[in-house]
Structure formats: structure tokens, C-alpha cells
Coordinates of C-alpha atoms in Angstrom, one line a residue:
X23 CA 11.3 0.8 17.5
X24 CA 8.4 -0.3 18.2
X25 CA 6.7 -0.1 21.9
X26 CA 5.2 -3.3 23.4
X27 CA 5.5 -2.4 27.3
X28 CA 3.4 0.9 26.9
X29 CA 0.6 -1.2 24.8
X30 CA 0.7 -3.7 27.5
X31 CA -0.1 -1.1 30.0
X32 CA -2.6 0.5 28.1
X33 CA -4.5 -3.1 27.5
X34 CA -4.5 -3.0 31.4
X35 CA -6.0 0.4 32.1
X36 CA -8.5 -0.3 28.8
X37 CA -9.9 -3.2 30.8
X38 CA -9.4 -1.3 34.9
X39 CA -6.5 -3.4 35.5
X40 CA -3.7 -1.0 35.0
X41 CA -2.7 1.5 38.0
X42 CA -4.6 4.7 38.5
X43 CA -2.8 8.0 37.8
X44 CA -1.5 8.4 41.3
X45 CA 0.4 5.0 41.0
X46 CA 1.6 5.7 37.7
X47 CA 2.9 8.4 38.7
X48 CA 4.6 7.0 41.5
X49 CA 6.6 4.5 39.1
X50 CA 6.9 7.8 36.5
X51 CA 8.3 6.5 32.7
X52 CA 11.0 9.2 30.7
X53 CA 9.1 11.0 28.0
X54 CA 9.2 9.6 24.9
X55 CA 11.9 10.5 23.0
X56 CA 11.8 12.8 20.0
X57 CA 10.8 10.8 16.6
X58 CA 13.7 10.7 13.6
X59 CA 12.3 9.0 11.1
X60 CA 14.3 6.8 9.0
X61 CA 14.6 5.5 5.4
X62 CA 11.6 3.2 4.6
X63 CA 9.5 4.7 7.6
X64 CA 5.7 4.9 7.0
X65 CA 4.3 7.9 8.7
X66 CA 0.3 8.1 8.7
X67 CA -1.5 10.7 9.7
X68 CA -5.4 10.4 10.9
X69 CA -7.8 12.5 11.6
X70 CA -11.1 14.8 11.0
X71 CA -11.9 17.4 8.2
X72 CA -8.7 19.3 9.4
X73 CA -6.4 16.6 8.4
X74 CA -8.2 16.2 5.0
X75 CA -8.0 19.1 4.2
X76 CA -4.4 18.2 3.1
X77 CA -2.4 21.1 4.2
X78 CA -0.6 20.7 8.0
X79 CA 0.0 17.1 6.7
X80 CA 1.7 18.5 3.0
X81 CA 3.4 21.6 5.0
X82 CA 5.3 18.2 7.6
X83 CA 5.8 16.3 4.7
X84 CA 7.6 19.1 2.4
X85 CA 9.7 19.2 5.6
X86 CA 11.1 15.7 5.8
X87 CA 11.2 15.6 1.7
X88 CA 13.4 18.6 2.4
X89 CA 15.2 17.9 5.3
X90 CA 16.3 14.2 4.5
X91 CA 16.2 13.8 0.5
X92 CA 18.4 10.9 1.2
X93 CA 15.8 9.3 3.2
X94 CA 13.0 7.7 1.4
X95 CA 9.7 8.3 4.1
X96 CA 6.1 7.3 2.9
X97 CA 3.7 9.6 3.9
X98 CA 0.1 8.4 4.2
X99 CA -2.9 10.7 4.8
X100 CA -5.9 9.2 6.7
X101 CA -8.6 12.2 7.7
X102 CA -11.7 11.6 6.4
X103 CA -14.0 14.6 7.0
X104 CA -16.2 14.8 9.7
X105 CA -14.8 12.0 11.9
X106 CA -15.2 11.5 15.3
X107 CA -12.8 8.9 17.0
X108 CA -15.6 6.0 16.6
X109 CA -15.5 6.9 12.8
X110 CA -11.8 6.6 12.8
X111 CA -11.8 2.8 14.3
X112 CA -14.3 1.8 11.2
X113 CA -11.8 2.3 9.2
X114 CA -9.1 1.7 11.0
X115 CA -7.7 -1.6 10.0
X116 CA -8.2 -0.7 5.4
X117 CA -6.9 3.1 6.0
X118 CA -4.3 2.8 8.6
X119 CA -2.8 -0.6 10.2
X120 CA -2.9 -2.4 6.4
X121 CA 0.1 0.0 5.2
X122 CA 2.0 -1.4 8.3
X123 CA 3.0 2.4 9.4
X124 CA 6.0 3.0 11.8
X125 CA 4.0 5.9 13.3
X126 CA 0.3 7.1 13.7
X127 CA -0.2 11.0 14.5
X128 CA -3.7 11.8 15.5
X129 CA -5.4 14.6 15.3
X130 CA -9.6 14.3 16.5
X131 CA -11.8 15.8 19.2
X132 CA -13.2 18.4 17.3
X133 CA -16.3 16.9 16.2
X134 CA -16.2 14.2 19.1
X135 CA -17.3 17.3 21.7
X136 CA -20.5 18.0 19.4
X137 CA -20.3 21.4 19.8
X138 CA -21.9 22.1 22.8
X139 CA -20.8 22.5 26.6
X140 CA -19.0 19.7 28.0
X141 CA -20.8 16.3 29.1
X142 CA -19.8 13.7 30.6
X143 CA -21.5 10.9 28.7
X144 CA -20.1 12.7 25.7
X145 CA -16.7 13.0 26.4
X146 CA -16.8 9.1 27.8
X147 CA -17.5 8.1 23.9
X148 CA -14.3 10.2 23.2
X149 CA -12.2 8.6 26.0
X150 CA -13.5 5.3 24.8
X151 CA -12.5 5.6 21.3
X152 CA -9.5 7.2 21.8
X153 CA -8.1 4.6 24.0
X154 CA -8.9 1.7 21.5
X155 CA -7.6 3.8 19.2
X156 CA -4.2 4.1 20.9
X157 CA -4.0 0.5 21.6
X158 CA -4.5 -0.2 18.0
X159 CA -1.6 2.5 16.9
X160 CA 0.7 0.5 19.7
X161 CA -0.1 -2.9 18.5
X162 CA 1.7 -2.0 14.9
X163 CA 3.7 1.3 15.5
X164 CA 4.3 4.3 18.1
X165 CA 2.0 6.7 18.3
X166 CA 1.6 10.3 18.6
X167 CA -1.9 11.5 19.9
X168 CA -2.3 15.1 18.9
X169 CA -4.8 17.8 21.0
X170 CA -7.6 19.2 19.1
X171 CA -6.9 22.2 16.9
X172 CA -8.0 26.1 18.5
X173 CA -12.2 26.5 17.8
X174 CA -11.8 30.5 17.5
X175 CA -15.1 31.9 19.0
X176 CA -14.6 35.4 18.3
X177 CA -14.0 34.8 14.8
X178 CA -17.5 33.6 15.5
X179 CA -18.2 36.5 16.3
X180 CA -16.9 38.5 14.2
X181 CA -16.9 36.9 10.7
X182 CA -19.8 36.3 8.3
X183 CA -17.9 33.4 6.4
X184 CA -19.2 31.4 9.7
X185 CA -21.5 28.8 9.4
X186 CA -24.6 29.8 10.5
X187 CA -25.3 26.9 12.5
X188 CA -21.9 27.7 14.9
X189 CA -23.8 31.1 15.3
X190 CA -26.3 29.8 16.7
X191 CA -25.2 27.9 19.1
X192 CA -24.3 30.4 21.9
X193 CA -23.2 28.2 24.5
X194 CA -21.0 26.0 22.1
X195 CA -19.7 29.6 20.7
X196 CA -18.6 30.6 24.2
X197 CA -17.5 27.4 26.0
X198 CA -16.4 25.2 23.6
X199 CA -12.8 25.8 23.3
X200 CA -12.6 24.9 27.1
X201 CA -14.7 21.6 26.3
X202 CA -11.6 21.2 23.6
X203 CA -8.8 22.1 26.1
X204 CA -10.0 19.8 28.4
X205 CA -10.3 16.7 25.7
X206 CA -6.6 18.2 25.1
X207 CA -4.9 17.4 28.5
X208 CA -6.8 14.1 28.7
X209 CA -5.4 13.0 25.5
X210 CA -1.6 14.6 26.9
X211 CA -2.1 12.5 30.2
X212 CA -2.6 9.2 27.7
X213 CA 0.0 9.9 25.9
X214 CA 2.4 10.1 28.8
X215 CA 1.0 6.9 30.5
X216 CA 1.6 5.2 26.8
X217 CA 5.3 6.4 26.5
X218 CA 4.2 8.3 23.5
X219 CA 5.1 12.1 22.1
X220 CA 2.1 14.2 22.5
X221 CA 1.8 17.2 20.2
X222 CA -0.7 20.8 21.5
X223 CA -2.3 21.8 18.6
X224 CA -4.0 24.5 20.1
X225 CA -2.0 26.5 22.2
X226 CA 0.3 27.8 19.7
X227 CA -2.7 28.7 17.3
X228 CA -3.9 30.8 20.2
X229 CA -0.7 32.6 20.9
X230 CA -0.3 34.0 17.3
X231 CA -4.4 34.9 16.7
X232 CA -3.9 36.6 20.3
X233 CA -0.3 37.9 19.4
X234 CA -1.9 39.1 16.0
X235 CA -5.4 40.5 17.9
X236 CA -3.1 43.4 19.4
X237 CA -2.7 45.1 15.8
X238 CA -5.5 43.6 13.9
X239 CA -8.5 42.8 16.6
X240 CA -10.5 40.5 13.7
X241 CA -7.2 38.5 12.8
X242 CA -8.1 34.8 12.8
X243 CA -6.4 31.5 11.1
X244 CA -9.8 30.0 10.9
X245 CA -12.7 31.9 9.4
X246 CA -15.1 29.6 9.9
X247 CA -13.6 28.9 13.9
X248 CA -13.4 25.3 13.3
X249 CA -11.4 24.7 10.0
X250 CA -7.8 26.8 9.3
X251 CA -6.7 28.3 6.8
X252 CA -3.3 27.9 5.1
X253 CA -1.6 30.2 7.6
X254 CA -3.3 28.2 10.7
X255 CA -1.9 24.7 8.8
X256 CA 1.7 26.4 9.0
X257 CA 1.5 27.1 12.2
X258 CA 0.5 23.7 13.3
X259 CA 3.0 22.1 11.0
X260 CA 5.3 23.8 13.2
X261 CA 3.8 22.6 16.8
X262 CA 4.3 19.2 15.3
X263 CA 7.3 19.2 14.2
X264 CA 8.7 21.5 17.4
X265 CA 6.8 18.8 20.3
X266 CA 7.2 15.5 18.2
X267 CA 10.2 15.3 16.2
X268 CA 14.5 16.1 15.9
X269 CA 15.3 19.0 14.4
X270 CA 17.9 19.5 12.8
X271 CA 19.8 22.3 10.6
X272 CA 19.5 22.8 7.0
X273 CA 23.5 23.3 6.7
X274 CA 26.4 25.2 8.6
X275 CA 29.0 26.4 7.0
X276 CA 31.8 28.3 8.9
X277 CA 35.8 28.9 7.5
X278 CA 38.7 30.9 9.3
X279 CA 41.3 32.8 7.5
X280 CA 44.8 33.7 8.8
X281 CA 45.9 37.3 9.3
X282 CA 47.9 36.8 5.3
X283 CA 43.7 36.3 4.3
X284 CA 44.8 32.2 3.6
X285 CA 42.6 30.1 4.6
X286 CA 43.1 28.4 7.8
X287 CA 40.3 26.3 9.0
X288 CA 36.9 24.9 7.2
X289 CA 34.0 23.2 9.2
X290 CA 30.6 22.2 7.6
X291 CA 28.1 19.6 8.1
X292 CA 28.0 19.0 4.1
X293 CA 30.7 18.4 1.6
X294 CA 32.7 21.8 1.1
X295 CA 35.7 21.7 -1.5
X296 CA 38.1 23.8 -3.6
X297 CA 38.2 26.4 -1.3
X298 CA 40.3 29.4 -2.0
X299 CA 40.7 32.8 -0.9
X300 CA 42.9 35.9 -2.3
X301 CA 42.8 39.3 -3.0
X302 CA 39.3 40.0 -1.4
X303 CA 37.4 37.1 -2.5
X304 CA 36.9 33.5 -1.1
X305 CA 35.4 30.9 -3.4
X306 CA 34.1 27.4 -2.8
X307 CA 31.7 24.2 -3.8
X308 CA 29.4 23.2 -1.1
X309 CA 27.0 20.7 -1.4
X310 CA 24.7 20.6 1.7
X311 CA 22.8 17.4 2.8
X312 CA 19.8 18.8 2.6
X313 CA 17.2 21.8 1.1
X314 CA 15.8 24.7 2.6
X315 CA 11.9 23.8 4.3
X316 CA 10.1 26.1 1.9
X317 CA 6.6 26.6 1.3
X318 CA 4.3 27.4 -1.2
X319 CA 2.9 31.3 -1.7
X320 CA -0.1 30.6 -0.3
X321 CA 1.5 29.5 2.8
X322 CA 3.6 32.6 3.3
X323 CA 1.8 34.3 5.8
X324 CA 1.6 31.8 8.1
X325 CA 5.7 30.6 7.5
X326 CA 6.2 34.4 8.8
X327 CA 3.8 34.1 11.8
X328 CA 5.0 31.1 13.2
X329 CA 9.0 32.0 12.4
X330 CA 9.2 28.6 10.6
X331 CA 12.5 29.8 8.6
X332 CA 14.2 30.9 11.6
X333 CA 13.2 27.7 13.7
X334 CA 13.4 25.4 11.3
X335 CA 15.6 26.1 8.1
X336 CA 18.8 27.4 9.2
X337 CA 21.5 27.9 6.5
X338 CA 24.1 29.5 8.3
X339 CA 27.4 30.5 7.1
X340 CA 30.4 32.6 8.7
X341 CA 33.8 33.3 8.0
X342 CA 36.3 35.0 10.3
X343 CA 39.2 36.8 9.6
X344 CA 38.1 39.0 6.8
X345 CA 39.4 42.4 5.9
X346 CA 36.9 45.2 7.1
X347 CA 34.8 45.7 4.3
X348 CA 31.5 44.8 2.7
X349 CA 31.5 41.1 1.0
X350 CA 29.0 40.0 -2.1
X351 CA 28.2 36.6 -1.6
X352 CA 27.0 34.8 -4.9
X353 CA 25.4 31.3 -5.3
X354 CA 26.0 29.7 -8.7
X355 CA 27.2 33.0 -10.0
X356 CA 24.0 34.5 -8.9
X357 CA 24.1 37.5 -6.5
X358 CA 22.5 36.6 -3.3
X359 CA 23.0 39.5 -0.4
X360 CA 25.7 41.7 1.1
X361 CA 27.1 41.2 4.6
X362 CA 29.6 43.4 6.5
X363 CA 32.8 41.3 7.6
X364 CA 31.3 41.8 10.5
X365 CA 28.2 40.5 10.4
X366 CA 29.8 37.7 8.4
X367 CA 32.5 36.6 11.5
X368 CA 29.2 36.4 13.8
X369 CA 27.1 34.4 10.7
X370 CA 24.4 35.6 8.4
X371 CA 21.8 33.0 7.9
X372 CA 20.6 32.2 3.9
X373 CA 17.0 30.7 4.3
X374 CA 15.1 33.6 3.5
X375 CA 16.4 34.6 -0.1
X376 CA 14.2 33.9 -2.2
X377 CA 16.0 33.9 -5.4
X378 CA 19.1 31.6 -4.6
X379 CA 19.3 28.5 -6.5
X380 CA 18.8 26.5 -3.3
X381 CA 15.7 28.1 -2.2
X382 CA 14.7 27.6 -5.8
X383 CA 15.2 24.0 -6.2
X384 CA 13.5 23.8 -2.2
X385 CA 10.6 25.7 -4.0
X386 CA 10.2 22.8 -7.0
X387 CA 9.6 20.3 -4.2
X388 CA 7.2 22.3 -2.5
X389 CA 5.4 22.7 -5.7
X390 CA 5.4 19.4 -6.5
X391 CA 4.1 18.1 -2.6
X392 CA 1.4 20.7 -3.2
X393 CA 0.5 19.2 -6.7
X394 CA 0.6 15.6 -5.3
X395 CA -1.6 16.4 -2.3
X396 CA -4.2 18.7 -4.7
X397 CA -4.1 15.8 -7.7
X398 CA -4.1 12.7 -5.8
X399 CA -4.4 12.8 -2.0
X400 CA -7.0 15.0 -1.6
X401 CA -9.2 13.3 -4.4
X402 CA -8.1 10.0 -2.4
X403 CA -9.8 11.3 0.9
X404 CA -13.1 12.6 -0.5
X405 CA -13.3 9.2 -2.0
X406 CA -12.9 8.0 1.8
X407 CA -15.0 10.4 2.6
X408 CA -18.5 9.0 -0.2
X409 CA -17.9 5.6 1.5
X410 CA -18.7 6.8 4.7
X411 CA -21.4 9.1 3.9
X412 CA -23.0 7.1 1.1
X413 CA -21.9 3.3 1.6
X414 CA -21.5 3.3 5.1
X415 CA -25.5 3.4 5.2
X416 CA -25.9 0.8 3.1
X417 CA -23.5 -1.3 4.7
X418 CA -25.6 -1.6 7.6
X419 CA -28.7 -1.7 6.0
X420 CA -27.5 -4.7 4.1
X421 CA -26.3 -6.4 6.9
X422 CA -29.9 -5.5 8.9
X423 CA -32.3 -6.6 5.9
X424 CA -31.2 -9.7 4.1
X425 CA -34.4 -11.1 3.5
X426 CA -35.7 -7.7 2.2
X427 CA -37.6 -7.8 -1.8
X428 CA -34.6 -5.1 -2.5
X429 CA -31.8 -7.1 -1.2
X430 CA -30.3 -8.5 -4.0
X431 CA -30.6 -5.8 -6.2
X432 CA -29.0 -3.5 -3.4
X433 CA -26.7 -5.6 -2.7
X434 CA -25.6 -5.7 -6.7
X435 CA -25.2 -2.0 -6.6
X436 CA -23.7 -1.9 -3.4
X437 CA -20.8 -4.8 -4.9
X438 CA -20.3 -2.4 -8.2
X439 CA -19.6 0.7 -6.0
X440 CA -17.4 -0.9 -4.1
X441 CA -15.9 -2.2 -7.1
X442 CA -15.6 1.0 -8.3
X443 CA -14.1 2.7 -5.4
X444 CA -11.3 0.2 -5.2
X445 CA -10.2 0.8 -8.6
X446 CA -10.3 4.4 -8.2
X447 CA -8.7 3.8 -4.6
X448 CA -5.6 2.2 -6.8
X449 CA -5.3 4.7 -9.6
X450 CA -4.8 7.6 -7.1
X451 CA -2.2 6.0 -5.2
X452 CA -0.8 5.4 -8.3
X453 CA -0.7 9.1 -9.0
X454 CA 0.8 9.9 -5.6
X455 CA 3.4 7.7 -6.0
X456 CA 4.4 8.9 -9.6
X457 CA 4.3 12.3 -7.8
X458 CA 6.5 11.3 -5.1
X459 CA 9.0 9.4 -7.4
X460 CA 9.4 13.0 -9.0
X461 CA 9.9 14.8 -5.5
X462 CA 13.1 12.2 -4.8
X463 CA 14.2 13.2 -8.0
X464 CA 14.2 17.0 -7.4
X465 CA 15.3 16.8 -3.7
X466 CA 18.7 15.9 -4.3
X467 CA 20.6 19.0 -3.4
X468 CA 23.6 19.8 -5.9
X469 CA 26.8 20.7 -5.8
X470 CA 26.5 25.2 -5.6
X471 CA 29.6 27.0 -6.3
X472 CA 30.3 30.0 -3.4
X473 CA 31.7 33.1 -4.1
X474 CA 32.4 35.9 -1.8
X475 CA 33.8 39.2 -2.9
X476 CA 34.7 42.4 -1.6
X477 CA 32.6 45.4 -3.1
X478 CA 34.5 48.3 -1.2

């Protein structure tokens, strides 16, 4: 649904007519509530470098593709590397509000703070192109205003992948993630006033580097401080989808047998059938409603730091009233774990075997996400990313010099890369698309046949 009271009050503030903080608060609104998107949902995400780099924004996508196969979502990257919030509002209208998106996330401040201490005149181009910017998200969709990811300064420091102009700077090295916490609770305060979901990017990075720092003092998700690896893109694919969205569970399963070992009772939030249970084995078909959130290799590390399996991919199962014993459960006739009776009456969850078919077919989709962002998306935002530093320039310089000798032929060349880059634009979206017709066919989950047998 789409917010028009929190845009109005925003239009206020934007132009000092709107209440100041005190008097909002006086008149406080309910958060916003958590986001469940729907079939047909456009989802955008824009930001700097971080978000074109393609990999927080895959890792959220995989979930949903995952998590609601019967839901089809369109997921739009915007990042463009290098962007401040000024950049972002060039661009805004061609690369955001003309796919008509449901919801805008948006993830800048990095470069907005230059990289130095905090100042005032600075921070007032931020505050100034952030707020347009979240009048424009209200004005076609909701919003969701994201906090600068963690700048680690030790890895600073500490690493030699570093780029030697962030060694340098010694007063950006030491102050600047303060200068980015601060841009953080500004943007949280907006996002309140707005009736939007506001998403801290950087807190949780900094609880697992500190978390980590007690075993391995040089661990970082960001060797460069600024940029995060796959592990640091994990971790906040999980703050987003933890502050911003509903979470639901992959599937529960749980059955109750009689003292005679019959089966008394099923319960499961998919389709279970044929169930039957005798002489020390209980069999079913389950199909679930959705697939395990799985990632690919590369992102393994970071799935383990942040407990994404745990917190976000439950496939639980129980069953109570078994005889005492120890109990093979098999998926599609291939052997998955063994569980006690015991610790099969309190539940045993599934997400983390690797080798059932489930997690298997999850893995295809992840695969496939991962091949669609690497093929298409990415290509798509470096070609983004030659407008504005190559035709941006000439842009203005055309629109400074028309009576110029070079004019004409500029302009020519300036029409034929434009040219260029729209057909280019088209033929990659084409790709992503044939890429994500192929993830809706391999998300559908499929009917698995359970089998639980007694091995003692």
C-alpha cells in the first residue's frame, strides 16, 4: 500500500513547514509495519559501489525466490558505483521511479561523508539529497532508507589490500565510522517521521568483526574498510531481512503416534500425505511451500557468521510417540541424518544438510541468482556506471557550449553512445529476465517422499 500521509509530511518538513522533532514526537506514528511482498511486487534496490557490487542484493533476492516460489517478485538493482545521494537523484526518474517499484531500499552515505571528519556543510548536502530522495521513493512506493554499511578502520590498519589513499588519511581512518554512525541515526530519525522501515547496516557488521576479533584480532568483512566481501554481504542480507521484512519458516512438519505406534495426529504448514507408520518405520510425501534460503560456496562463511540457517531457513520436523531407539530419516530414498526418538519428539531441524534433495534443488536457484547477477546485472550497472563517468561530462558540456566549432560533431558522438547504451541497456535486461524465467522454473518445490526407520 502505498503511503501518501507520510509523503505529505515529508513535503512539509522539505519546505520548514512540517513540525519539528519535539512535536512529532508529541503526535508519535506506529512503526511501520514489517514489508511481505506480494506477487507482482517490484522491489529496487539503490545505492553506492556496495550495492553494485551485486551481492547483499543477490543473497535478499535468493531469499524471496526461495521463500515464495509461488510469488512472482521483480527485483531491480540500482547502485551505480561511487554515488553519493546527489548522484542517485540524476538518475533517479530512468533507473528507479520508471519501473513503477512497490519499494525502494537505500543504501548511501558512504561516499556522501567524503572521508574525512564530520562537517556540517557536508553532511547538509547529504541531508538535502536524502530527503528529496525519500520524497521521491514516497511519491511512487514505500521506502526503506538503509544506514551506511561498517567503514572498518583497523582493517586499515592492518591490511595491505587497503587503498593507499584511505591510509593516508589519518583523521578519516580514525573518525570516520562516527561521521557514518551519525549519518546513520539521522537517516533512522527520517525514516520514523516518514512511516517507513529503517534497516542498520552497520551495527551488525560490527558485532561479528568484534565477535570474530576475540579469536582472530585481523578478522575483517571488508579488506579494503569500505567495500565487503562476500561474507560482509551475508551478514547484511540478514540485517535487512531481520529489521525490514516477515519472516517466515521454510516448513514445519510435526506427527503424533499412539501408544500401538499408529499414527494419531499430523500438522504441517505444506501438503503432507500417505502417511503411514509400522513396525519401526513411518513414511510419508511432503511437499513444502517453499525451499531452503541457501547460498552459494563463496558465501558460506558469512551464512555461518551471521546464523542465517538457523534464523532464517527453518525446516523443522518432529514426531512424538516413538519407540526408544535411533531413527534414519531418508529424503527421496536418500539417507539424510540420524536422530534419537528423543531428539526427534523435541524436533531436529533439516536446513543444514547439504546433500538432501531439497537443499539441492535450493542450491540450483542460488546458482542460477548468482549467474543472473554475474551475466547480466552486474554488466547492467557498470554500463550505468560509463554514463556517469564518461557521458555525464559530456552532458553538461553539451548543454554549456552549443555554439562551440565542436558542437555538432560532439553532439553526433554523444547521440551514437547513447544509442548504444540503450540497446545494450535492453539486451541485458533481456538476459536477466531469461535468467529469472529459469529461477521460477527451478523454485517450485516437489513433492519428497519421507522415510523414517529404526536402525537399533
Amino acid at each position: 500500500m502505498k503511503k501518501l500521509t507520510p509523503l505529505l509530511f515529508l513535503c512539509a518538513c522539505f519546505l520548514g513547514l512540517g513540525p519539528s522533532l519535539h512535536a512529532a514526537d508529541s503526535q508519535a506514528k506506529p512503526f511501520a509495519e514489517l514489508v511481505e511482498l506480494q506477487d507482482g511486487d517490484t522491489f529496487v534496490f539503490l545505492g553506492d559501489s556496495i550495492t553494485h557490487q551485486c551481492l547483499y542484493t543477490q543473497y535478499v533476492e535468493t531469499y524471496f525466490y526461495t521463500r515464495y516460489p509461488a510469488r512472482r517478485i521483480r527485483f531491480r538493482n540500482a547502485g551505480v558505483s561511487g554515488d553519493a545521494a546527489s548522484d542517485a537523484l540524476l538518475r533517479f526518474e530512468e533507473d528507479v521511479a520508471a519501473f513503477k517499484p512497490d519499494y525502494v531500499s537505500v543504501l548511501l552515505g558512504m561516499n556522501d561523508g567524503r572521508y574525512r571528519h564530520f562537517d556540517h556543510d557536508i553532511f547538509a548536502q547529504y541531508e538535502k539529497g536524502m530527503s528529496e530522495l525519500l520524497l521521491r521513493i514516497g511519491g511512487i512506493g514505500e521506502g526503506i532508507p538503509m544506514g551506511p554499511s561498517y567503514f572498518d578502520s583497523r582493517s586499515v590498519r592492518l591490511n595491505d589490500r587497503a587503498a593507499h589513499w584511505v591510509k593516508t588519511r589519518q583523521p578519516m581512518r580514525d573518525y570516520y565510522p562516527s561521521v557514518l554512525s551519525f549519518y546513520s541515526e539521522w537517516v533512522a530519525e527520517q525514516a520514523q517521521l516518514a512511516g517507513f522501515n529503517f534497516v542498520d547496516m552497520s551495527a551488525p557488521m560490527r558485532r561479528v568483526t568484534f565477535e570474530q576479533r576475540r579469536e582472530d584480532p585481523a578478522f575483517t568483512l571488508s579488506k579494503d574498510a569500505v567495500h565487503p566481501e562476500a561474507k560482509g554481504h551475508v551478514v547484511m542480507a540478514t540485517a535487512m531481512l531481520s529489521d525490514a521484512f516477515l519472516i517466515e519458516p521454510v516448513s514445519q512438519i510435526e506427527i503424533w503416534l499412539n501408544r500401538k505406534g499408529r499414527i494419531e495426529k499430523l500438522d504441517s504448514t505444506g501438503t503432507l500425505v500417505n502417511a503411514e507408520a509400522k513396525k519401526g518405520r513411518l513414511s510419508f510425501d511432503y511437499t513444502a511451500s517453499a525451499l531452503p534460503w541457501v547460498l552459494p560456496h563463496s558465501a558460506h562463511e558469512g551464512y555461518k557468521l551471521a546464523k542465517a540457517g538457523e534464523r532464517f531457513s527453518e525446516e523443522r520436523i518432529s514426531v512424538n510417540g516413538l519407540k526408544e531407539g535411533s531413527y534414519e530419516l531418508s529424503i527421496d530414498l536418500v539417507p539424510v541424518a540420524r536422530f534419537s526418538h528423543a531428539e526427534l519428539e523435541t524436533g531436529v531441524s533439516l536446513q543444514a544438510y547439504s546433500h538432501a534433495p531439497q537443499y539441492k534443488q535450493a542450491m540450483e536457484v542460488a546458482l542460477l541468482n548468482r549467474d543472473r547477477n554475474e551475466q547480466a546485472i552486474k554488466p547492467l550497472r557498470d554500463l550505468w556506471l560509463h554514463r556517469k563517468s564518461k557521458l555525464r561530462g559530456e552532458e553538461r558540456w553539451l548543454a554549456q557550449n552549443a555554439g562551440h566549432a565542436d558542437f555538432q560533431s560532439r553532439q553526433s558522438a554523444y547521440e551514437k553512445e547513447m544509442e548504444a547504451f540503450y540497446q545494450k541497456l535492453q539486451e541485458l535486461e533481456a538476459l536477466a529476465l531469461q535468467f529469472e524465467d529459469k529461477i521460477y522454473e527451478a523454485n517450485q518445490p516437489l513433492a519428497r517422499a519421507y522415510t523414517l526407520s529404526q536402525v537399533d
